[in-house]
Tab-separated table of C-alpha atoms in Angstrom:
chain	number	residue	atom	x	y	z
A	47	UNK	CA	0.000	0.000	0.000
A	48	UNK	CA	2.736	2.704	0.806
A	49	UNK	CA	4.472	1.559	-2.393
A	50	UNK	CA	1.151	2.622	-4.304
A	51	UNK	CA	0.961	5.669	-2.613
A	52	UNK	CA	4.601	6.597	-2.594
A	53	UNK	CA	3.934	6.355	-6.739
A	54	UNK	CA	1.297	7.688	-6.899
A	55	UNK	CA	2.507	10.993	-5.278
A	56	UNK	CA	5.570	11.163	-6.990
A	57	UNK	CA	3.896	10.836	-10.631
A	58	UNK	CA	1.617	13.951	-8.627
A	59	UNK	CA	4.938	15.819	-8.063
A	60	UNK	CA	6.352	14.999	-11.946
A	61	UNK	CA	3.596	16.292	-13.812
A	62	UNK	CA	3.855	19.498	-11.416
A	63	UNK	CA	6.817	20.621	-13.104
A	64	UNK	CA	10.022	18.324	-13.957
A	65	UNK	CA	12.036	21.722	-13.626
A	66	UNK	CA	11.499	21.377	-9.956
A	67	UNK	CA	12.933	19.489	-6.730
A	68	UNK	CA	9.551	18.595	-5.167
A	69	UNK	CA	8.736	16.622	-2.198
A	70	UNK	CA	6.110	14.985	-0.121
A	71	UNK	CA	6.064	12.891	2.863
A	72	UNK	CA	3.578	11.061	3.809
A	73	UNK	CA	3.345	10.776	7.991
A	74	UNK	CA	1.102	10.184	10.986
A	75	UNK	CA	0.981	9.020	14.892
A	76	UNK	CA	-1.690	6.040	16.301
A	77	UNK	CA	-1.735	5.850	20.204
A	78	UNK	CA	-4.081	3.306	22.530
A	79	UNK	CA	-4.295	2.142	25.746
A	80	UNK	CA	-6.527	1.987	28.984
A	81	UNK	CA	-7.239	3.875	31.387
A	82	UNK	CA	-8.457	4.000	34.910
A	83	UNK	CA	-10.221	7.380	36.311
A	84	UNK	CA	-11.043	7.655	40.099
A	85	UNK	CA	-14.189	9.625	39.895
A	86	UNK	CA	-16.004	10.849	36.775
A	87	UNK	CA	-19.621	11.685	37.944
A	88	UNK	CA	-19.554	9.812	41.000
A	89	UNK	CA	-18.039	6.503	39.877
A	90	UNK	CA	-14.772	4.917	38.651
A	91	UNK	CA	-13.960	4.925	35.019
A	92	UNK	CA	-12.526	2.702	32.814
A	93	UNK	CA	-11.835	3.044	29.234
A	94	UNK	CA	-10.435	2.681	25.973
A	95	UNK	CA	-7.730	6.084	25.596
A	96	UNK	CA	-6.241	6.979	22.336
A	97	UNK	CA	-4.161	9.980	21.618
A	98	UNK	CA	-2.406	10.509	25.156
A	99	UNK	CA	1.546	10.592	24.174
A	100	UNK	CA	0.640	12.301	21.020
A	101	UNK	CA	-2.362	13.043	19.340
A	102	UNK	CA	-3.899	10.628	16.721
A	103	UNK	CA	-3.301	11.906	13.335
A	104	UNK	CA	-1.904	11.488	9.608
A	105	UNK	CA	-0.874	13.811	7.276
A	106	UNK	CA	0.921	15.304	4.062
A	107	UNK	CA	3.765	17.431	3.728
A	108	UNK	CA	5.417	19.049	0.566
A	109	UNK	CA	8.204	21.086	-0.528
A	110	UNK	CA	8.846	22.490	-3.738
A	111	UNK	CA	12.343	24.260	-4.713
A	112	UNK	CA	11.315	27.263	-6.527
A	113	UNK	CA	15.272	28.423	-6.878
A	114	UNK	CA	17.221	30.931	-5.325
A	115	UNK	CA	16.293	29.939	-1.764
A	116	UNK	CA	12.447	30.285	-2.225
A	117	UNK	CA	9.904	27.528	-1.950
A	118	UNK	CA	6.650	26.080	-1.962
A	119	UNK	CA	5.282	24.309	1.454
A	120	UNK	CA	2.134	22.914	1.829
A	121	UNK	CA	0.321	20.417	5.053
A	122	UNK	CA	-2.322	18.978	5.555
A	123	UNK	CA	-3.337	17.109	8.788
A	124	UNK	CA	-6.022	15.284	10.076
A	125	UNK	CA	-6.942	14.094	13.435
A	126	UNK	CA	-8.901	11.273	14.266
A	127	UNK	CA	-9.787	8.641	16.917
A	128	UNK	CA	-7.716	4.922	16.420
A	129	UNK	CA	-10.064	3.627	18.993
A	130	UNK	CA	-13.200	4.220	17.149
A	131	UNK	CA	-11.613	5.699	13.943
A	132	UNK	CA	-13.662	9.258	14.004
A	133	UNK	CA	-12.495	12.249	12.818
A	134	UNK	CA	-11.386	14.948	15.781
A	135	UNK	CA	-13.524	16.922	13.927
A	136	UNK	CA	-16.863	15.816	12.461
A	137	UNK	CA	-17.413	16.754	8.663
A	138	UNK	CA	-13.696	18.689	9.340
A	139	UNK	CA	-10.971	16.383	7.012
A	140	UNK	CA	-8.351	18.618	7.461
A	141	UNK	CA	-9.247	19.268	11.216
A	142	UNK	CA	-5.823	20.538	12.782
A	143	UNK	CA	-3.825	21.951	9.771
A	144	UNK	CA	-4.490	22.806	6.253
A	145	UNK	CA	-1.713	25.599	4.942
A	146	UNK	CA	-0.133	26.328	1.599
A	147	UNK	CA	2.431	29.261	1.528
A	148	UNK	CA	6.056	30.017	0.796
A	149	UNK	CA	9.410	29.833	2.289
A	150	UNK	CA	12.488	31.718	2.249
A	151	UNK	CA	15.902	31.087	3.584
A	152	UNK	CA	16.189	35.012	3.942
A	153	UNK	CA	13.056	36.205	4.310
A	154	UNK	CA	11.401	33.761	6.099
A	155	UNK	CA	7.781	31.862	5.387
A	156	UNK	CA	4.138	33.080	5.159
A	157	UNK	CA	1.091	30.420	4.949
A	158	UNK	CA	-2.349	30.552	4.552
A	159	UNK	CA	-4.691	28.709	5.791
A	160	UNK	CA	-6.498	26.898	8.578
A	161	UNK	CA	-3.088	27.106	10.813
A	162	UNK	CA	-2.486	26.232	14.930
A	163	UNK	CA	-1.658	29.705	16.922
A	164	UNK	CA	1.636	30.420	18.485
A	165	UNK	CA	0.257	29.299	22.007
A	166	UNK	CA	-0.063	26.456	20.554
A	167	UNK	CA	3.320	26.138	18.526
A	168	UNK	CA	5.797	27.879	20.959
A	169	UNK	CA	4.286	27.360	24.590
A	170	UNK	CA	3.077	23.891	24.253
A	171	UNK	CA	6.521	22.354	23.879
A	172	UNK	CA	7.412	24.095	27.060
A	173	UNK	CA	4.887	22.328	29.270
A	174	UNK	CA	4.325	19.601	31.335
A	175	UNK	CA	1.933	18.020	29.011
A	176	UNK	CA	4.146	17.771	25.816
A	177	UNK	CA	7.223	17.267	28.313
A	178	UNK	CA	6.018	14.460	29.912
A	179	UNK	CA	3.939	13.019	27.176
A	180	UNK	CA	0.557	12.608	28.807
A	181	UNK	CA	-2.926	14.908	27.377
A	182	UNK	CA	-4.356	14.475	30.163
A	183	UNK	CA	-1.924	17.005	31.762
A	184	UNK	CA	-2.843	20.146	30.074
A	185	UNK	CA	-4.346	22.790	31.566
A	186	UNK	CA	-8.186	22.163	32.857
A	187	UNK	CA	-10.432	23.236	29.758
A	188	UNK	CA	-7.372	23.723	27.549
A	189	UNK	CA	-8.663	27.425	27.745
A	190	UNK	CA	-4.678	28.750	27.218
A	191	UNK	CA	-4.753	26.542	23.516
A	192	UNK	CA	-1.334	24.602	24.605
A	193	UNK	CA	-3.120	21.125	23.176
A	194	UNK	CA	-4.706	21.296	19.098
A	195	UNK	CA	-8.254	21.050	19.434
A	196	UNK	CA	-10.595	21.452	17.266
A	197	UNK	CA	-11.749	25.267	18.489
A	198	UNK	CA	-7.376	25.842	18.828
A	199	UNK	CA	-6.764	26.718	15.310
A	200	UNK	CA	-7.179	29.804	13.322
A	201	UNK	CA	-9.838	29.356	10.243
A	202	UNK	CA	-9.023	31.505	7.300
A	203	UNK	CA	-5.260	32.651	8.590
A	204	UNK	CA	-2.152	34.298	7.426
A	205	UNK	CA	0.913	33.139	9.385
A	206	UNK	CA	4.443	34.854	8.878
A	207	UNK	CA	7.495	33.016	10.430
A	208	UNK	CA	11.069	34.641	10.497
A	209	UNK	CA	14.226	33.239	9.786
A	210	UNK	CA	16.000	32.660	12.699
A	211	UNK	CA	18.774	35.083	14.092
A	212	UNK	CA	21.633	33.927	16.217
A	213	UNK	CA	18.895	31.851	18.082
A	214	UNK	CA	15.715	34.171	17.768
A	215	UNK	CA	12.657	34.101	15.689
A	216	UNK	CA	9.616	36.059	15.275
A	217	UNK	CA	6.026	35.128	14.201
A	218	UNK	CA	2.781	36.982	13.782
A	219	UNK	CA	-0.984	35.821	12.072
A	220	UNK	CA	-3.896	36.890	11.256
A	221	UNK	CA	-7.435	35.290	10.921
A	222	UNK	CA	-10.683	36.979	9.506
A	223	UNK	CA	-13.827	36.152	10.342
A	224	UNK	CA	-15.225	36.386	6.799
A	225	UNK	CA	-18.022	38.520	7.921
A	226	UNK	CA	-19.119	41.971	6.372
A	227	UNK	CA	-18.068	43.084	10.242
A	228	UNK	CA	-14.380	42.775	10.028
A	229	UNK	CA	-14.004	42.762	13.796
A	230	UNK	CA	-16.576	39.401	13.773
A	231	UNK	CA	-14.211	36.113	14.432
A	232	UNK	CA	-10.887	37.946	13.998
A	233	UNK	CA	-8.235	37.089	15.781
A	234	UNK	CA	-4.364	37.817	16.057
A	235	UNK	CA	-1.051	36.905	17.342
A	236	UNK	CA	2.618	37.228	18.266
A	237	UNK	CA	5.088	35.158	19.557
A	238	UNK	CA	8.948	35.572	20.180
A	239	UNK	CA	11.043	32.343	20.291
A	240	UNK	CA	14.830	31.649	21.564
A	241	UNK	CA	16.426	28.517	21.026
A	242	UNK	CA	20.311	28.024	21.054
A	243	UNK	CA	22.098	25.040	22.628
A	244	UNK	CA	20.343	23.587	25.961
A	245	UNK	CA	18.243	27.331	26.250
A	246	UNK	CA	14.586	27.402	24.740
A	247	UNK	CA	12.498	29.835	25.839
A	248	UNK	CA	9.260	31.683	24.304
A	249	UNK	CA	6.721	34.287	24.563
A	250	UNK	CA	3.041	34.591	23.140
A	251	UNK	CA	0.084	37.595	22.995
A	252	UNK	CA	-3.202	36.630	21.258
A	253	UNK	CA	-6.244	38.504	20.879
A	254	UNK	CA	-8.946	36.546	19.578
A	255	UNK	CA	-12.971	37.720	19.019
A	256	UNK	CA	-15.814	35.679	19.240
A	257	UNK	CA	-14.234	32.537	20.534
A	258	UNK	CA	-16.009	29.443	22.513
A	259	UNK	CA	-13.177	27.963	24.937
A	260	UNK	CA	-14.548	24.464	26.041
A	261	UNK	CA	-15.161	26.304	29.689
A	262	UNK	CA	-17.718	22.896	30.219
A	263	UNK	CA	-14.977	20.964	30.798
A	264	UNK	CA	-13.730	22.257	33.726
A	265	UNK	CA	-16.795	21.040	35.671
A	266	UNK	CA	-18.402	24.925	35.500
A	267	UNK	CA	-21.959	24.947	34.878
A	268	UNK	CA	-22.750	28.377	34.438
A	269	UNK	CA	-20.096	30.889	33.302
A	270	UNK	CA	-20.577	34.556	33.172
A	271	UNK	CA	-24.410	34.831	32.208
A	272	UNK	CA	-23.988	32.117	29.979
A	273	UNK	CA	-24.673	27.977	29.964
A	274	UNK	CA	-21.076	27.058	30.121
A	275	UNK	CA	-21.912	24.277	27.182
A	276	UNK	CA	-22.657	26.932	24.736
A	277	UNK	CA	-20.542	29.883	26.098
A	278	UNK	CA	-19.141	32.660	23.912
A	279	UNK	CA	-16.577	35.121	24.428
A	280	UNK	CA	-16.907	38.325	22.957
A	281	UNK	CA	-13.216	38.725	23.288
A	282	UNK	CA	-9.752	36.988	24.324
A	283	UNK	CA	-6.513	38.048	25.235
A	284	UNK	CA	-4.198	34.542	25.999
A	285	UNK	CA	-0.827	35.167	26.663
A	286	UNK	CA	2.645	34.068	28.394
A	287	UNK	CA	5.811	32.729	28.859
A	288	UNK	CA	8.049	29.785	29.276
A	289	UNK	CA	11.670	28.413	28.718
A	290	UNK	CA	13.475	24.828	29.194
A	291	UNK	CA	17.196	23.981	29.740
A	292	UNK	CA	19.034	20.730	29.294
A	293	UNK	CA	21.789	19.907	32.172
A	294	UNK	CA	22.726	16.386	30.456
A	295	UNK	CA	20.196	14.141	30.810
A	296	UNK	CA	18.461	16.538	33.104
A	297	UNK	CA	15.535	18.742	31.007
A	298	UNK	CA	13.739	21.217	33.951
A	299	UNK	CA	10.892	23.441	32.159
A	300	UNK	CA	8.828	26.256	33.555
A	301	UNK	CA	5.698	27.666	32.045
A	302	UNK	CA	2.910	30.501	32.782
A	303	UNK	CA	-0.388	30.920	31.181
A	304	UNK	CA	-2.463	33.693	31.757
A	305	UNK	CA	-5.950	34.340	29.813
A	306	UNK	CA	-8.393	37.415	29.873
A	307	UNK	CA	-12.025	36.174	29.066
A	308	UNK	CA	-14.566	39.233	28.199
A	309	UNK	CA	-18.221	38.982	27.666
A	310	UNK	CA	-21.353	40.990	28.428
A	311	UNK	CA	-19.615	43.126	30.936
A	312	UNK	CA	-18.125	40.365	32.513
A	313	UNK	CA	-14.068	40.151	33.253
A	314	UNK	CA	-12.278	36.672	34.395
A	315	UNK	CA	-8.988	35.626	34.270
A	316	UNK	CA	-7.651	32.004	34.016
A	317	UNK	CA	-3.668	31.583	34.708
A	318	UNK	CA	-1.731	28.420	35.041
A	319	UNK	CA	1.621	27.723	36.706
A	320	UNK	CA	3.749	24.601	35.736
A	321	UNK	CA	6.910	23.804	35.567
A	322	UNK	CA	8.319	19.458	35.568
A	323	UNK	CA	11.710	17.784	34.666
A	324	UNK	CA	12.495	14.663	32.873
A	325	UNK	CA	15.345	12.676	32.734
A	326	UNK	CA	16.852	9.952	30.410
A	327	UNK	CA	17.806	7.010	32.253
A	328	UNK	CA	18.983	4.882	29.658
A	329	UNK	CA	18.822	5.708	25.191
A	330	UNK	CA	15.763	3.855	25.745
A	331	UNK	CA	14.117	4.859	29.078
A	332	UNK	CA	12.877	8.433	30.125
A	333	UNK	CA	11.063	9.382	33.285
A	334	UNK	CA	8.810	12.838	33.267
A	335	UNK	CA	6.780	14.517	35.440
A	336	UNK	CA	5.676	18.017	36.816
A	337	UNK	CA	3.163	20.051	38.585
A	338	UNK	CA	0.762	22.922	37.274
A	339	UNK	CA	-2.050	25.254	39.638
A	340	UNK	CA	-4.909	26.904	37.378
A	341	UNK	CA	-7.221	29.537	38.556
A	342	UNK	CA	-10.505	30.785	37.225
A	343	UNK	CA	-12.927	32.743	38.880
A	344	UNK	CA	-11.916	31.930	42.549
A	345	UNK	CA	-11.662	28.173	41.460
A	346	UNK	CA	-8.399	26.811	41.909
A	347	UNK	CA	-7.310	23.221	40.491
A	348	UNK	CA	-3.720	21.645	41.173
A	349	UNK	CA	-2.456	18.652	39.595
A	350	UNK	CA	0.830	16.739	39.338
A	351	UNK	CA	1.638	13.944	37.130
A	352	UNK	CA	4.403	11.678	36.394
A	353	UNK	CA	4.927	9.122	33.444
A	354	UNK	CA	7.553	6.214	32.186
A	355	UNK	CA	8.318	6.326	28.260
A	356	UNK	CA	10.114	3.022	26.966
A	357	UNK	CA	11.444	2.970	23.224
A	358	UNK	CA	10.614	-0.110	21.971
A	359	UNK	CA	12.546	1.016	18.698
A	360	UNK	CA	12.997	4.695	17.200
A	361	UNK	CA	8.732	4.594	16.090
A	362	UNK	CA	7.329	3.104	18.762
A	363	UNK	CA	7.069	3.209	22.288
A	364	UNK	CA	4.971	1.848	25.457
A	365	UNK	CA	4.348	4.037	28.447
A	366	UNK	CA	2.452	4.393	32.125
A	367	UNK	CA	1.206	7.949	33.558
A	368	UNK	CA	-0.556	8.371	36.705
A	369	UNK	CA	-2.126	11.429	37.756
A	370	UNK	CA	-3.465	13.265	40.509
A	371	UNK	CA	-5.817	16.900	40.473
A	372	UNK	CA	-7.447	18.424	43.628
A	373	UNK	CA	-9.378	21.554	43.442
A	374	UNK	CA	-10.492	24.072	45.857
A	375	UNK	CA	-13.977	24.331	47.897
A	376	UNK	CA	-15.487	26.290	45.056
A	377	UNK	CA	-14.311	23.410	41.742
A	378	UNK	CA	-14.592	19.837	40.666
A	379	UNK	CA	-11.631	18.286	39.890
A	380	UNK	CA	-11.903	17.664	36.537
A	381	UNK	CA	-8.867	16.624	34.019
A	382	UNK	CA	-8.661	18.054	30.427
A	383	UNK	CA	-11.556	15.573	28.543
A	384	UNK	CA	-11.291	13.043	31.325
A	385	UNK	CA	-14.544	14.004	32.342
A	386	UNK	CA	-15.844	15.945	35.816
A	387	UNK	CA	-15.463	14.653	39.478
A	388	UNK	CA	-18.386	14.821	41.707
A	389	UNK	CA	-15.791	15.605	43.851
A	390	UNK	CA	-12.496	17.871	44.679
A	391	UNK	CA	-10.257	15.059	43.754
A	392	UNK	CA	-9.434	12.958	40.825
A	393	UNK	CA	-6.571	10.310	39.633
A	394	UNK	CA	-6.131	8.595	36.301
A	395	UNK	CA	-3.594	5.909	35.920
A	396	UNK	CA	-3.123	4.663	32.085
A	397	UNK	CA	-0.766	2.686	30.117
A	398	UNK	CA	-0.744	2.431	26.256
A	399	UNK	CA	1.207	2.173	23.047
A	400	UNK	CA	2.662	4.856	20.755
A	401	UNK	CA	3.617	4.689	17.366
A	402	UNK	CA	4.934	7.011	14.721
A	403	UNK	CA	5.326	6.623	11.406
């Protein structure tokens, strides 16, 4: 089958133009396993997880060298479910990526499309969830975008990425709403990235219009004169900051979130504080964990996680998290799509296989 499609592409890139060096890979990332949640609702939990090292997904990828140091890029990536095999997205193909733009060794590249934000592409990799390789250990709600959801990226989006100098880059997008109101569904964003030798370190501002953050999640029922389920801000500003730094086999990461949700004359804030470590026992053995405190609305949730990654070759890998969240007198814990406590505490414990290819 990948011989057919290998062909089948390349004839694709031939007819495209034989002048050309074009390219395009074929990739994509299936992860299972089981879990075990404490308390969802009032009773124990166990199920079928997919997409907790990485998210589920396949894609395309293509380059085309235009000459002179300029070419063509396109992706497109889909996410979907291995345990059931539904998209992330319903009627959404393309659910987490669809760009096409160009790329310059000088000038740097511009896209356009459906494209993730900077939260999403600088921040992320500087928390405990990416870090220590376990979903579940993202924010409550997912409300700061560090995880690709379906609400995360930008419809309809222009994305410039600079070059990078001595170690720094700089990125800014757009999205429109595609409304006769131009203010309707835009959103914006900047983001300043270091990255030189063990250093990486980042910084994001977004300000996005019209957005639904899955607020639900969190266990909230009601949220600022709205039925959390269906809640719409009229505007969001998500920023903040993190860096990481490699000591050896040592890798120590710090992180803080902090979003400004606006509607109908109501103000709340939602900020997260994490920071973890991992550390590579053997080529084949890493241990991660960390800790992270969220606030919203005088609801406060803490959780702390740790997780075992074993390389069963470079593609695929087996792995055990557990995890523990406790929120304040005024919250449910409730882990990012775990589903809500009927209490103030919750654990998971999972175990599952990765692999890339």
């Amino acid at each position: 089958m990948k011989q057919i499609i290998a062909a089948g592409l390349t004839g694709i890139c031939a007819m495209s133009g034989a002048w050309a060096q074009s390219s395009v890979t074929l990739y994509g990332s299936l992860d299972a396993g089981i879990a075990y949640v404490s308390n969802v609702g009032g009773s124990t939990k166990w199920m079928a997880e997919n997409g907790n090292m990485q998210p589920d997904r396949w894609g395309l990828k293509g380059v085309e060298d235009l000459g002179g140091g300029l070419k063509a890029v396109f992706q497109l990536e889909n996410g979907f479910s291995t345990t059931t095999g539904a998209f992330a997205v319903a009627n959404t193909i393309f659910n987490r990526q669809a760009y096409v733009g160009l790329s310059s060794d000088q000038f740097g590249t511009l896209t356009f499309g459906r494209q993730t934000p900077f939260s999403f592409d600088v921040l992320g990799p500087l928390s405990t969830g990416y870090l220590a390789a376990s979903w579940f250990a993202f924010h409550p709600g997912n409300i700061d975008q560090l995880a690709d959801t379906g609400v995360v990226p930008y419809n309809n989006s222009g994305k410039y990425r600079s070059p990078s100098w001595y170690g720094v880059t700089f990125g800014a997008m757009m999205g429109l709403g595609n409304t006769t109101n131009f203010a309707t569904g835009r959103t914006w964003s900047v983001a300043l990235s270091y990255a030189n030798g063990p250093l990486k370190a980042g910084a994001t501002y977004s300000n996005e219009n019209n957005r639904s953050p899955a607020i639900v999640t969190t266990g909230i029922t009601t949220f600022q004169g709205q039925p959390a389920a269906t809640y719409m801000a009229d505007k969001v500003e998500n920023m903040g900051a993190g860096l990481s730094y490699q000591f050896g086999n040592l890798l120590v990461h710090g992180l803080y979130t902090r979003v400004k949700l606006q509607s109908n004359g109501f103000s709340d804030t939602y900020q997260s504080y994490d920071a973890g470590a991992n550390y590579q026992f053997t080529p084949a053995n890493s241990v991660g964990g960390g800790a992270a405190t969220t606030t919203l609305s005088g609801r406060r949730w803490t959780q702390f996680m740790i997780g075992d990654v074993y390389a069963l070759s470079k593609s695929t890998q087996v792995y055990v998290n557990v995890l523990y969240q406790h929120a304040n007198e005024n919250a449910h814990a409730a882990f990012f799509t775990a589903g809500v406590s009927s209490g103030r505490n919750q654990t998971i414990v999972l175990t599952g296989i990765h692999h890339s290819f």
